[in-house]
Short mmCIF file of the C-alpha atoms (twelve columns), coordinates in Angstrom:
data_MODEL
# 
_entry.id   MODEL 
# 
loop_
_atom_site.group_PDB 
_atom_site.id 
_atom_site.type_symbol 
_atom_site.label_atom_id 
_atom_site.label_alt_id 
_atom_site.label_comp_id 
_atom_site.label_asym_id 
_atom_site.label_seq_id 
_atom_site.Cartn_x 
_atom_site.Cartn_y 
_atom_site.Cartn_z 
_atom_site.pdbx_PDB_model_num 
ATOM 1   C CA . MET A 1   0.000   0.000  0.000   1 
ATOM 2   C CA . LYS A 2   1.337   3.443  -0.971  1 
ATOM 3   C CA . LEU A 3   1.018   6.602  1.145   1 
ATOM 4   C CA . LEU A 4   0.782   10.257 0.112   1 
ATOM 5   C CA . TYR A 5   2.211   12.554 2.814   1 
ATOM 6   C CA . ILE A 6   0.738   16.083 2.649   1 
ATOM 7   C CA . ALA A 7   2.486   18.798 4.686   1 
ATOM 8   C CA . ASP A 8   2.592   22.586 4.704   1 
ATOM 9   C CA . ARG A 9   6.035   23.214 6.171   1 
ATOM 10  C CA . GLY A 10  9.476   21.712 6.615   1 
ATOM 11  C CA . PHE A 11  10.276  20.780 2.996   1 
ATOM 12  C CA . ALA A 12  12.743  22.516 0.671   1 
ATOM 13  C CA . ARG A 13  14.861  22.041 -2.419  1 
ATOM 14  C CA . TYR A 14  18.484  23.080 -2.105  1 
ATOM 15  C CA . GLY A 15  21.561  22.358 -4.200  1 
ATOM 16  C CA . GLY A 16  19.588  20.107 -6.525  1 
ATOM 17  C CA . ARG A 17  18.259  17.897 -3.690  1 
ATOM 18  C CA . TYR A 18  15.139  17.714 -1.538  1 
ATOM 19  C CA . PHE A 19  15.397  18.216 2.206   1 
ATOM 20  C CA . PHE A 20  12.950  18.023 5.112   1 
ATOM 21  C CA . SER A 21  12.832  19.012 8.761   1 
ATOM 22  C CA . ARG A 22  13.514  16.644 11.639  1 
ATOM 23  C CA . PRO A 23  9.807   16.087 12.509  1 
ATOM 24  C CA . ASN A 24  9.098   15.098 8.894   1 
ATOM 25  C CA . TYR A 25  12.210  12.906 8.852   1 
ATOM 26  C CA . VAL A 26  11.059  11.135 12.034  1 
ATOM 27  C CA . ASN A 27  7.508   10.722 10.715  1 
ATOM 28  C CA . THR A 28  8.714   9.321  7.407   1 
ATOM 29  C CA . ASN A 29  10.905  6.700  9.076   1 
ATOM 30  C CA . LEU A 30  7.944   5.721  11.210  1 
ATOM 31  C CA . TYR A 31  5.371   5.387  8.429   1 
ATOM 32  C CA . LYS A 32  7.768   3.460  6.227   1 
ATOM 33  C CA . LYS A 33  7.102   0.531  8.561   1 
ATOM 34  C CA . TYR A 34  3.455   0.456  7.552   1 
ATOM 35  C CA . PHE A 35  3.492   1.483  3.869   1 
ATOM 36  C CA . ASP A 36  5.408   0.158  0.889   1 
ATOM 37  C CA . GLU A 37  6.175   3.598  -0.538  1 
ATOM 38  C CA . ILE A 38  5.722   7.261  0.438   1 
ATOM 39  C CA . VAL A 39  5.323   10.214 -1.940  1 
ATOM 40  C CA . TYR A 40  5.090   13.826 -0.812  1 
ATOM 41  C CA . ILE A 41  3.173   17.027 -1.505  1 
ATOM 42  C CA . ALA A 42  4.285   20.012 0.563   1 
ATOM 43  C CA . ARG A 43  4.593   23.767 0.595   1 
ATOM 44  C CA . ASN A 44  7.999   24.960 -0.552  1 
ATOM 45  C CA . ASP A 45  9.724   26.162 2.618   1 
ATOM 46  C CA . ASN A 46  13.033  27.895 3.287   1 
ATOM 47  C CA . TYR A 47  15.973  25.516 3.629   1 
ATOM 48  C CA . ASN A 48  18.065  25.630 6.799   1 
ATOM 49  C CA . SER A 49  21.082  23.673 7.982   1 
ATOM 50  C CA . THR A 50  19.094  21.495 10.397  1 
ATOM 51  C CA . PHE A 51  17.138  19.885 7.528   1 
ATOM 52  C CA . TYR A 52  17.791  16.248 6.603   1 
ATOM 53  C CA . PRO A 53  18.436  15.171 2.987   1 
ATOM 54  C CA . MET A 54  15.682  13.028 1.496   1 
ATOM 55  C CA . GLU A 55  16.360  9.900  -0.507  1 
ATOM 56  C CA . GLU A 56  17.383  10.837 -4.035  1 
ATOM 57  C CA . ARG A 57  14.595  8.702  -5.484  1 
ATOM 58  C CA . ALA A 58  11.917  10.427 -3.339  1 
ATOM 59  C CA . LYS A 59  8.950   11.709 -5.348  1 
ATOM 60  C CA . VAL A 60  8.166   15.223 -4.111  1 
ATOM 61  C CA . ALA A 61  5.901   18.028 -5.337  1 
ATOM 62  C CA . LEU A 62  6.714   21.395 -3.740  1 
ATOM 63  C CA . LEU A 63  3.953   23.983 -4.084  1 
ATOM 64  C CA . ARG A 64  3.791   27.717 -3.525  1 
ATOM 65  C CA . LYS A 65  1.977   28.973 -0.443  1 
ATOM 66  C CA . ASN A 66  -1.800  28.567 -0.864  1 
ATOM 67  C CA . ASP A 67  -1.430  26.935 -4.287  1 
ATOM 68  C CA . PHE A 68  -4.664  24.986 -3.945  1 
ATOM 69  C CA . LYS A 69  -5.136  24.639 -7.687  1 
ATOM 70  C CA . GLY A 70  -1.693  23.022 -7.913  1 
ATOM 71  C CA . LEU A 71  -2.604  20.766 -4.981  1 
ATOM 72  C CA . ARG A 72  -5.765  19.486 -6.661  1 
ATOM 73  C CA . HIS A 73  -3.932  19.029 -9.960  1 
ATOM 74  C CA . THR A 74  -1.158  16.978 -8.313  1 
ATOM 75  C CA . LEU A 75  -3.640  14.828 -6.391  1 
ATOM 76  C CA . LYS A 76  -5.330  13.949 -9.696  1 
ATOM 77  C CA . GLU A 77  -2.126  13.577 -11.721 1 
ATOM 78  C CA . TRP A 78  -0.572  11.272 -9.087  1 
ATOM 79  C CA . GLU A 79  -3.740  9.213  -8.668  1 
ATOM 80  C CA . ASP A 80  -1.926  5.939  -9.341  1 
ATOM 81  C CA . GLN A 81  0.976   6.849  -7.003  1 
ATOM 82  C CA . TYR A 82  -0.890  6.446  -3.693  1 
ATOM 83  C CA . ASP A 83  -3.714  4.539  -1.989  1 
ATOM 84  C CA . ALA A 84  -4.123  6.646  1.147   1 
ATOM 85  C CA . ALA A 85  -3.171  10.189 2.146   1 
ATOM 86  C CA . LEU A 86  -1.827  11.340 5.510   1 
ATOM 87  C CA . LEU A 87  -2.878  14.946 6.182   1 
ATOM 88  C CA . ILE A 88  -0.181  16.560 8.305   1 
ATOM 89  C CA . SER A 89  -1.179  19.968 6.955   1 
ATOM 90  C CA . ASP A 90  -4.385  21.671 8.102   1 
ATOM 91  C CA . VAL A 91  -4.728  24.154 5.240   1 
ATOM 92  C CA . TYR A 92  -3.674  21.818 2.420   1 
ATOM 93  C CA . GLY A 93  -5.511  19.007 4.178   1 
ATOM 94  C CA . PHE A 94  -8.763  20.990 4.115   1 
ATOM 95  C CA . PHE A 95  -8.536  21.490 0.353   1 
ATOM 96  C CA . ALA A 96  -7.283  17.958 -0.287  1 
ATOM 97  C CA . ILE A 97  -9.817  15.901 1.624   1 
ATOM 98  C CA . ARG A 98  -12.813 16.407 -0.696  1 
ATOM 99  C CA . GLN A 99  -10.642 15.658 -3.719  1 
ATOM 100 C CA . LEU A 100 -9.421  12.495 -2.016  1 
ATOM 101 C CA . ASN A 101 -13.022 11.422 -1.433  1 
ATOM 102 C CA . LYS A 102 -13.812 11.972 -5.116  1 
ATOM 103 C CA . LEU A 103 -10.798 9.869  -6.081  1 
ATOM 104 C CA . ASN A 104 -11.893 7.138  -3.647  1 
ATOM 105 C CA . LYS A 105 -8.644  7.428  -1.662  1 
ATOM 106 C CA . LYS A 106 -8.463  6.802  2.078   1 
ATOM 107 C CA . SER A 107 -7.708  9.881  4.177   1 
ATOM 108 C CA . ILE A 108 -5.868  9.898  7.517   1 
ATOM 109 C CA . ALA A 109 -5.884  13.163 9.462   1 
ATOM 110 C CA . TYR A 110 -3.038  13.722 11.925  1 
ATOM 111 C CA . CYS A 111 -4.001  15.960 14.857  1 
ATOM 112 C CA . GLY A 112 -0.799  16.857 16.646  1 
ATOM 113 C CA . ALA A 113 -1.437  20.399 17.906  1 
ATOM 114 C CA . ASP A 114 -4.190  22.897 18.654  1 
ATOM 115 C CA . PRO A 115 -3.967  25.854 16.229  1 
ATOM 116 C CA . LEU A 116 -6.535  27.849 18.205  1 
ATOM 117 C CA . GLN A 117 -4.442  27.724 21.362  1 
ATOM 118 C CA . LEU A 118 -1.310  28.541 19.381  1 
ATOM 119 C CA . TYR A 119 -2.678  31.700 17.766  1 
ATOM 120 C CA . LEU A 120 -4.585  32.925 20.812  1 
ATOM 121 C CA . SER A 121 -1.241  32.903 22.628  1 
ATOM 122 C CA . LYS A 122 0.119   35.508 20.199  1 
ATOM 123 C CA . HIS A 123 -2.269  38.177 21.603  1 
ATOM 124 C CA . SER A 124 -3.025  40.060 18.394  1 
ATOM 125 C CA . PHE A 125 -6.331  40.617 16.614  1 
ATOM 126 C CA . LEU A 126 -5.166  38.996 13.377  1 
ATOM 127 C CA . SER A 127 -3.763  35.994 15.248  1 
ATOM 128 C CA . VAL A 128 -7.076  35.477 17.033  1 
ATOM 129 C CA . ILE A 129 -8.917  35.541 13.697  1 
ATOM 130 C CA . LYS A 130 -6.414  33.123 12.165  1 
ATOM 131 C CA . GLY A 131 -6.687  30.823 15.179  1 
ATOM 132 C CA . TYR A 132 -10.471 30.544 14.898  1 
ATOM 133 C CA . VAL A 133 -10.277 29.997 11.126  1 
ATOM 134 C CA . LEU A 134 -7.800  27.145 11.621  1 
ATOM 135 C CA . TYR A 135 -9.941  25.774 14.454  1 
ATOM 136 C CA . VAL A 136 -12.893 25.487 12.047  1 
ATOM 137 C CA . ILE A 137 -10.652 24.024 9.338   1 
ATOM 138 C CA . LYS A 138 -9.240  21.330 11.637  1 
ATOM 139 C CA . ARG A 139 -12.719 20.366 12.870  1 
ATOM 140 C CA . LYS A 140 -13.857 20.043 9.240   1 
ATOM 141 C CA . ILE A 141 -10.874 17.842 8.385   1 
ATOM 142 C CA . VAL A 142 -11.417 15.376 11.232  1 
ATOM 143 C CA . SER A 143 -15.150 15.249 10.506  1 
ATOM 144 C CA . HIS A 144 -14.529 14.233 6.857   1 
ATOM 145 C CA . ALA A 145 -11.499 11.974 7.331   1 
ATOM 146 C CA . ASP A 146 -11.721 8.196  7.194   1 
ATOM 147 C CA . TYR A 147 -9.263  7.843  10.077  1 
ATOM 148 C CA . VAL A 148 -7.743  10.239 12.629  1 
ATOM 149 C CA . GLN A 149 -4.562  9.898  14.654  1 
ATOM 150 C CA . TYR A 150 -4.461  12.192 17.715  1 
ATOM 151 C CA . CYS A 151 -1.318  12.686 19.735  1 
ATOM 152 C CA . THR A 152 -3.286  13.300 22.940  1 
ATOM 153 C CA . GLU A 153 -6.730  12.767 24.482  1 
ATOM 154 C CA . ILE A 154 -7.198  16.524 24.951  1 
ATOM 155 C CA . LEU A 155 -7.010  17.117 21.191  1 
ATOM 156 C CA . TYR A 156 -9.649  14.447 20.588  1 
ATOM 157 C CA . LYS A 157 -11.993 16.245 22.994  1 
ATOM 158 C CA . ARG A 158 -11.477 19.574 21.200  1 
ATOM 159 C CA . TYR A 159 -11.520 18.166 17.664  1 
ATOM 160 C CA . PRO A 160 -13.802 15.106 17.915  1 
ATOM 161 C CA . CYS A 161 -14.355 12.681 15.043  1 
ATOM 162 C CA . ARG A 162 -16.906 9.966  14.320  1 
ATOM 163 C CA . CYS A 163 -14.526 7.751  12.358  1 
ATOM 164 C CA . LYS A 164 -11.929 5.223  13.490  1 
ATOM 165 C CA . LYS A 165 -9.328  6.936  15.650  1 
ATOM 166 C CA . LEU A 166 -6.017  6.348  17.397  1 
ATOM 167 C CA . ILE A 167 -4.734  8.356  20.358  1 
ATOM 168 C CA . CYS A 168 -0.990  7.886  20.132  1 
ATOM 169 C CA . SER A 169 1.919   10.267 19.671  1 
ATOM 170 C CA . ASN A 170 4.659   9.687  17.099  1 
ATOM 171 C CA . VAL A 171 7.202   10.491 19.814  1 
ATOM 172 C CA . GLU A 172 9.848   7.775  20.105  1 
ATOM 173 C CA . ILE A 173 11.081  7.264  23.651  1 
ATOM 174 C CA . LYS A 174 13.361  4.615  25.125  1 
ATOM 175 C CA . VAL A 175 12.939  3.926  28.838  1 
ATOM 176 C CA . TYR A 176 15.847  2.365  30.736  1 
ATOM 177 C CA . ASP A 177 15.288  0.593  34.057  1 
ATOM 178 C CA . ASN A 178 18.415  1.922  35.801  1 
ATOM 179 C CA . VAL A 179 17.476  5.595  35.335  1 
ATOM 180 C CA . LEU A 180 15.159  5.940  38.312  1 
ATOM 181 C CA . GLU A 181 17.667  4.678  40.849  1 
ATOM 182 C CA . LYS A 182 20.265  7.212  39.667  1 
ATOM 183 C CA . ARG A 183 17.723  10.050 39.848  1 
ATOM 184 C CA . LEU A 184 16.608  9.171  43.369  1 
ATOM 185 C CA . LYS A 185 20.229  9.100  44.532  1 
ATOM 186 C CA . LYS A 186 20.838  12.508 42.927  1 
ATOM 187 C CA . ILE A 187 17.840  13.992 44.737  1 
ATOM 188 C CA . LEU A 188 18.868  12.515 48.084  1 
ATOM 189 C CA . ASP A 189 22.447  13.805 47.682  1 
ATOM 190 C CA . GLY A 190 20.962  17.297 47.257  1 
ATOM 191 C CA . ASP A 191 23.532  19.596 45.608  1 
ATOM 192 C CA . LYS A 192 23.424  23.206 46.782  1 
ATOM 193 C CA . CYS A 193 23.341  24.451 43.190  1 
ATOM 194 C CA . LYS A 194 20.016  23.796 41.467  1 
ATOM 195 C CA . VAL A 195 20.018  23.429 37.676  1 
ATOM 196 C CA . ILE A 196 16.796  24.002 35.753  1 
ATOM 197 C CA . GLY A 197 16.582  22.614 32.215  1 
ATOM 198 C CA . LEU A 198 14.503  23.559 29.178  1 
ATOM 199 C CA . MET A 199 14.549  22.133 25.642  1 
ATOM 200 C CA . GLY A 200 13.091  23.484 22.414  1 
ATOM 201 C CA . ARG A 201 13.539  26.093 19.753  1 
ATOM 202 C CA . VAL A 202 14.394  29.329 21.516  1 
ATOM 203 C CA . VAL A 203 11.290  31.217 20.420  1 
ATOM 204 C CA . LYS A 204 8.688   33.143 22.398  1 
ATOM 205 C CA . ASN A 205 6.023   30.473 21.969  1 
ATOM 206 C CA . LYS A 206 8.143   28.050 24.020  1 
ATOM 207 C CA . GLY A 207 8.033   30.463 26.953  1 
ATOM 208 C CA . ILE A 208 11.749  31.239 27.095  1 
ATOM 209 C CA . ASP A 209 10.926  34.715 28.433  1 
ATOM 210 C CA . ILE A 210 8.637   33.209 31.095  1 
ATOM 211 C CA . ALA A 211 11.437  30.855 32.171  1 
ATOM 212 C CA . ILE A 212 13.906  33.738 32.471  1 
ATOM 213 C CA . ARG A 213 11.453  35.820 34.513  1 
ATOM 214 C CA . ALA A 214 10.755  32.836 36.786  1 
ATOM 215 C CA . LEU A 215 14.493  32.357 37.317  1 
ATOM 216 C CA . SER A 216 14.825  35.991 38.384  1 
ATOM 217 C CA . ARG A 217 12.375  35.228 41.226  1 
ATOM 218 C CA . LEU A 218 14.541  32.397 42.551  1 
ATOM 219 C CA . GLY A 219 17.678  32.484 44.660  1 
ATOM 220 C CA . LYS A 220 21.140  32.785 43.149  1 
ATOM 221 C CA . GLU A 221 21.774  29.062 43.685  1 
ATOM 222 C CA . TYR A 222 19.364  28.392 40.782  1 
ATOM 223 C CA . SER A 223 20.561  28.423 37.173  1 
ATOM 224 C CA . LEU A 224 18.869  27.770 33.821  1 
ATOM 225 C CA . GLU A 225 20.270  25.755 30.899  1 
ATOM 226 C CA . ILE A 226 18.482  25.927 27.534  1 
ATOM 227 C CA . VAL A 227 18.996  23.427 24.717  1 
ATOM 228 C CA . GLY A 228 17.728  24.193 21.215  1 
ATOM 229 C CA . GLU A 229 18.110  26.038 17.926  1 
ATOM 230 C CA . MET A 230 18.561  29.706 18.651  1 
ATOM 231 C CA . ASP A 231 19.656  33.189 17.787  1 
ATOM 232 C CA . THR A 232 20.700  34.319 21.246  1 
ATOM 233 C CA . GLN A 233 21.227  38.027 20.424  1 
ATOM 234 C CA . ASN A 234 17.815  39.216 21.648  1 
ATOM 235 C CA . TRP A 235 17.733  36.765 24.542  1 
ATOM 236 C CA . ASN A 236 21.072  38.002 25.840  1 
ATOM 237 C CA . ASP A 237 19.523  41.457 26.212  1 
ATOM 238 C CA . TYR A 238 16.550  39.892 27.977  1 
ATOM 239 C CA . VAL A 239 18.631  38.041 30.588  1 
ATOM 240 C CA . ILE A 240 20.552  41.259 31.288  1 
ATOM 241 C CA . LYS A 241 17.241  43.095 31.760  1 
ATOM 242 C CA . TYR A 242 16.253  40.609 34.477  1 
ATOM 243 C CA . GLY A 243 19.708  40.465 36.051  1 
ATOM 244 C CA . VAL A 244 20.307  36.751 35.478  1 
ATOM 245 C CA . GLN A 245 23.043  36.947 32.822  1 
ATOM 246 C CA . ASN A 246 25.403  34.873 34.962  1 
ATOM 247 C CA . ARG A 247 22.779  32.190 35.595  1 
ATOM 248 C CA . VAL A 248 21.492  31.419 32.075  1 
ATOM 249 C CA . THR A 249 23.406  29.208 29.628  1 
ATOM 250 C CA . PHE A 250 22.346  28.697 26.003  1 
ATOM 251 C CA . LEU A 251 23.728  25.305 24.979  1 
ATOM 252 C CA . GLY A 252 22.558  25.336 21.348  1 
ATOM 253 C CA . TYR A 253 21.121  22.443 19.378  1 
ATOM 254 C CA . ILE A 254 22.157  18.937 20.506  1 
ATOM 255 C CA . SER A 255 21.299  16.183 18.037  1 
ATOM 256 C CA . ASP A 256 22.934  13.240 19.813  1 
ATOM 257 C CA . GLY A 257 20.393  11.353 21.933  1 
ATOM 258 C CA . ASP A 258 22.993  10.069 24.382  1 
ATOM 259 C CA . LYS A 259 24.209  13.615 25.034  1 
ATOM 260 C CA . ILE A 260 20.634  14.777 25.599  1 
ATOM 261 C CA . ASN A 261 20.148  11.999 28.147  1 
ATOM 262 C CA . GLU A 262 23.431  12.898 29.843  1 
ATOM 263 C CA . TRP A 263 22.321  16.528 30.067  1 
ATOM 264 C CA . LEU A 264 18.894  15.567 31.453  1 
ATOM 265 C CA . ASP A 265 20.558  13.385 34.079  1 
ATOM 266 C CA . ASN A 266 22.587  16.371 35.264  1 
ATOM 267 C CA . ILE A 267 19.727  18.852 35.710  1 
ATOM 268 C CA . ASP A 268 17.546  18.936 38.841  1 
ATOM 269 C CA . VAL A 269 14.183  19.955 37.417  1 
ATOM 270 C CA . TYR A 270 12.828  20.229 33.885  1 
ATOM 271 C CA . ILE A 271 10.433  23.030 32.896  1 
ATOM 272 C CA . GLN A 272 8.168   23.556 29.871  1 
ATOM 273 C CA . PRO A 273 6.503   26.989 30.202  1 
ATOM 274 C CA . SER A 274 5.087   26.955 26.655  1 
ATOM 275 C CA . ARG A 275 2.222   29.152 25.507  1 
ATOM 276 C CA . SER A 276 0.909   26.319 23.297  1 
ATOM 277 C CA . GLU A 277 1.863   22.679 22.696  1 
ATOM 278 C CA . GLY A 278 0.741   19.381 21.241  1 
ATOM 279 C CA . LEU A 279 2.236   16.540 23.233  1 
ATOM 280 C CA . PRO A 280 5.789   17.793 23.807  1 
ATOM 281 C CA . ARG A 281 8.469   15.201 23.152  1 
ATOM 282 C CA . SER A 282 10.902  17.064 25.385  1 
ATOM 283 C CA . VAL A 283 8.661   16.646 28.449  1 
ATOM 284 C CA . ILE A 284 8.326   12.902 27.847  1 
ATOM 285 C CA . GLU A 285 12.101  12.619 27.342  1 
ATOM 286 C CA . ALA A 286 12.625  14.375 30.690  1 
ATOM 287 C CA . MET A 287 10.091  12.065 32.365  1 
ATOM 288 C CA . ALA A 288 11.899  9.029  30.946  1 
ATOM 289 C CA . ARG A 289 15.014  10.280 32.764  1 
ATOM 290 C CA . ALA A 290 12.903  10.553 35.970  1 
ATOM 291 C CA . CYS A 291 13.116  14.348 36.068  1 
ATOM 292 C CA . PRO A 292 10.698  16.265 38.281  1 
ATOM 293 C CA . VAL A 293 8.796   18.574 35.881  1 
ATOM 294 C CA . ALA A 294 7.051   21.947 36.232  1 
ATOM 295 C CA . ALA A 295 5.163   23.194 33.172  1 
ATOM 296 C CA . SER A 296 2.300   25.245 31.787  1 
ATOM 297 C CA . ASN A 297 -1.159  23.719 31.517  1 
ATOM 298 C CA . VAL A 298 -1.436  23.870 27.717  1 
ATOM 299 C CA . GLY A 299 -1.944  21.273 24.974  1 
ATOM 300 C CA . GLY A 300 -1.313  17.705 26.067  1 
ATOM 301 C CA . ILE A 301 0.902   18.618 29.037  1 
ATOM 302 C CA . PRO A 302 -1.924  18.021 31.583  1 
ATOM 303 C CA . ASP A 303 -2.050  14.429 30.271  1 
ATOM 304 C CA . LEU A 304 1.543   14.049 31.441  1 
ATOM 305 C CA . ILE A 305 2.180   16.104 34.584  1 
ATOM 306 C CA . ASP A 306 0.331   16.330 37.918  1 
ATOM 307 C CA . ASN A 307 -1.875  19.435 38.115  1 
ATOM 308 C CA . LYS A 308 -0.174  20.762 41.248  1 
ATOM 309 C CA . TYR A 309 2.987   21.366 39.199  1 
ATOM 310 C CA . LEU A 310 1.200   23.102 36.317  1 
ATOM 311 C CA . SER A 311 0.743   26.850 35.914  1 
ATOM 312 C CA . ASN A 312 -1.074  29.139 33.518  1 
ATOM 313 C CA . PRO A 313 1.034   30.367 30.598  1 
ATOM 314 C CA . GLU A 314 2.538   33.832 31.262  1 
ATOM 315 C CA . ASP A 315 2.460   33.215 35.038  1 
ATOM 316 C CA . ASP A 316 6.159   33.267 35.886  1 
ATOM 317 C CA . GLN A 317 5.446   33.620 39.619  1 
ATOM 318 C CA . SER A 318 3.461   30.364 39.652  1 
ATOM 319 C CA . LEU A 319 6.186   28.628 37.629  1 
ATOM 320 C CA . ALA A 320 8.806   29.793 40.134  1 
ATOM 321 C CA . ASP A 321 6.614   28.573 43.016  1 
ATOM 322 C CA . ASN A 322 6.275   25.135 41.404  1 
ATOM 323 C CA . ILE A 323 10.031  24.887 40.920  1 
ATOM 324 C CA . LEU A 324 10.468  25.687 44.614  1 
ATOM 325 C CA . LYS A 325 7.881   23.037 45.540  1 
ATOM 326 C CA . LEU A 326 9.995   20.425 43.771  1 
ATOM 327 C CA . MET A 327 13.433  21.670 44.712  1 
ATOM 328 C CA . GLY A 328 12.654  22.826 48.238  1 
ATOM 329 C CA . ASN A 329 11.132  19.541 49.336  1 
ATOM 330 C CA . LYS A 330 12.956  16.268 48.677  1 
ATOM 331 C CA . GLU A 331 9.790   14.263 49.334  1 
ATOM 332 C CA . HIS A 332 7.997   16.085 46.499  1 
ATOM 333 C CA . ALA A 333 10.953  15.648 44.171  1 
ATOM 334 C CA . LEU A 334 11.309  11.927 44.948  1 
ATOM 335 C CA . ASN A 335 7.594   11.341 44.423  1 
ATOM 336 C CA . GLN A 336 7.519   13.169 41.101  1 
ATOM 337 C CA . ALA A 337 10.643  11.393 39.873  1 
ATOM 338 C CA . GLU A 338 8.924   8.049  40.441  1 
ATOM 339 C CA . VAL A 339 5.523   9.133  39.067  1 
ATOM 340 C CA . ASN A 340 6.980   10.732 35.933  1 
ATOM 341 C CA . PHE A 341 9.265   7.782  35.229  1 
ATOM 342 C CA . GLU A 342 6.398   5.274  35.477  1 
ATOM 343 C CA . ARG A 343 4.138   7.452  33.317  1 
ATOM 344 C CA . SER A 344 6.806   7.764  30.628  1 
ATOM 345 C CA . LYS A 345 6.562   3.998  30.044  1 
ATOM 346 C CA . GLU A 346 3.138   4.583  28.478  1 
ATOM 347 C CA . TYR A 347 5.007   6.396  25.679  1 
ATOM 348 C CA . SER A 348 7.827   3.897  25.228  1 
ATOM 349 C CA . ILE A 349 8.732   2.871  21.706  1 
ATOM 350 C CA . GLU A 350 7.413   -0.653 22.317  1 
ATOM 351 C CA . VAL A 351 3.965   0.530  23.447  1 
ATOM 352 C CA . ARG A 352 3.759   3.132  20.674  1 
ATOM 353 C CA . ASN A 353 4.744   0.687  17.925  1 
ATOM 354 C CA . GLN A 354 2.094   -1.815 18.972  1 
ATOM 355 C CA . LYS A 355 -0.636  0.839  18.885  1 
ATOM 356 C CA . LEU A 356 0.464   2.100  15.470  1 
ATOM 357 C CA . GLU A 357 0.808   -1.413 14.087  1 
ATOM 358 C CA . ASN A 358 -2.775  -2.290 15.033  1 
ATOM 359 C CA . PHE A 359 -4.166  0.990  13.683  1 
ATOM 360 C CA . TYR A 360 -2.399  0.998  10.314  1 
ATOM 361 C CA . LYS A 361 -2.971  -2.716 9.811   1 
ATOM 362 C CA . ASN A 362 -6.712  -1.952 9.779   1 
ATOM 363 C CA . ILE A 363 -6.248  0.875  7.278   1 
ATOM 364 C CA . LYS A 364 -4.418  -1.448 4.870   1 
ATOM 365 C CA . LYS A 365 -7.260  -3.999 4.859   1 
# 
């Protein structure tokens, strides 16, 4: 069975080759297990150095932004190239799904994030309008799709479908049995210096500014380390503004999984103060290393973390208080290390693969 992968970002042509972003690279490797071949339709995006090269034989159609006529033409022209279509894109997915129905092709909607929450967090009139438009679009897609894969239960409740569904993230996590023991020992040893960790692209939506403000409310024994793609120029000015320039370290992008695990093992608490999220991989990775976690109550994060360690986005005081709850009380930290580690097993690669195998096996019938 052949799959058509429809996306609206993260694809580019550069130096005579096609490239795609890490999330698309991860997704492709995953869906290759369930389909004989994958072809791609995507919006032509800007290339950057973090993109992965695609196989030279990959069949890719890159379209201009909002080229819906080109989308419909390619769907028809490639009719014999695919049996089912995976709709990663909301906008292209909306315009593709009726055409797919006409062509008698199976449609699979992927619901990995809440666009309404994302655009409401930007606090501008145009963003609010765009958020509600995309909210309606996503609800239309899931209502017309043959199958829907949600990354979290919360998204299913907001964008319900009446078709066959799967609630399972594409996040790939390995859980090692010896991790918890090491974490508990680290907590009991209790270093005087407390290291807070945060992963993700260093952009406002990830709450980097909220994290820095929260740090400024904590004692000088607390420091913040940030891992992710970044242009630190503006953020350097921000840390100076809040007087924490000697307590914030930007570590840059780390691609090696072992190094990420080593870094997570060395921090004391992980935070995710995002303004919007789907089901954040970084939080699950931290849980799999038995990290205590304080985060905002957005997206799928409440499915992962106990409510008493969640705060509203923008509330840096509450975030700081939750960090102190975990770091100022070893009993709280020990409990959350154990709870988070056990919960991370629900997202282990073995559990995820079994869920996906059963779901996509039914689609191929």
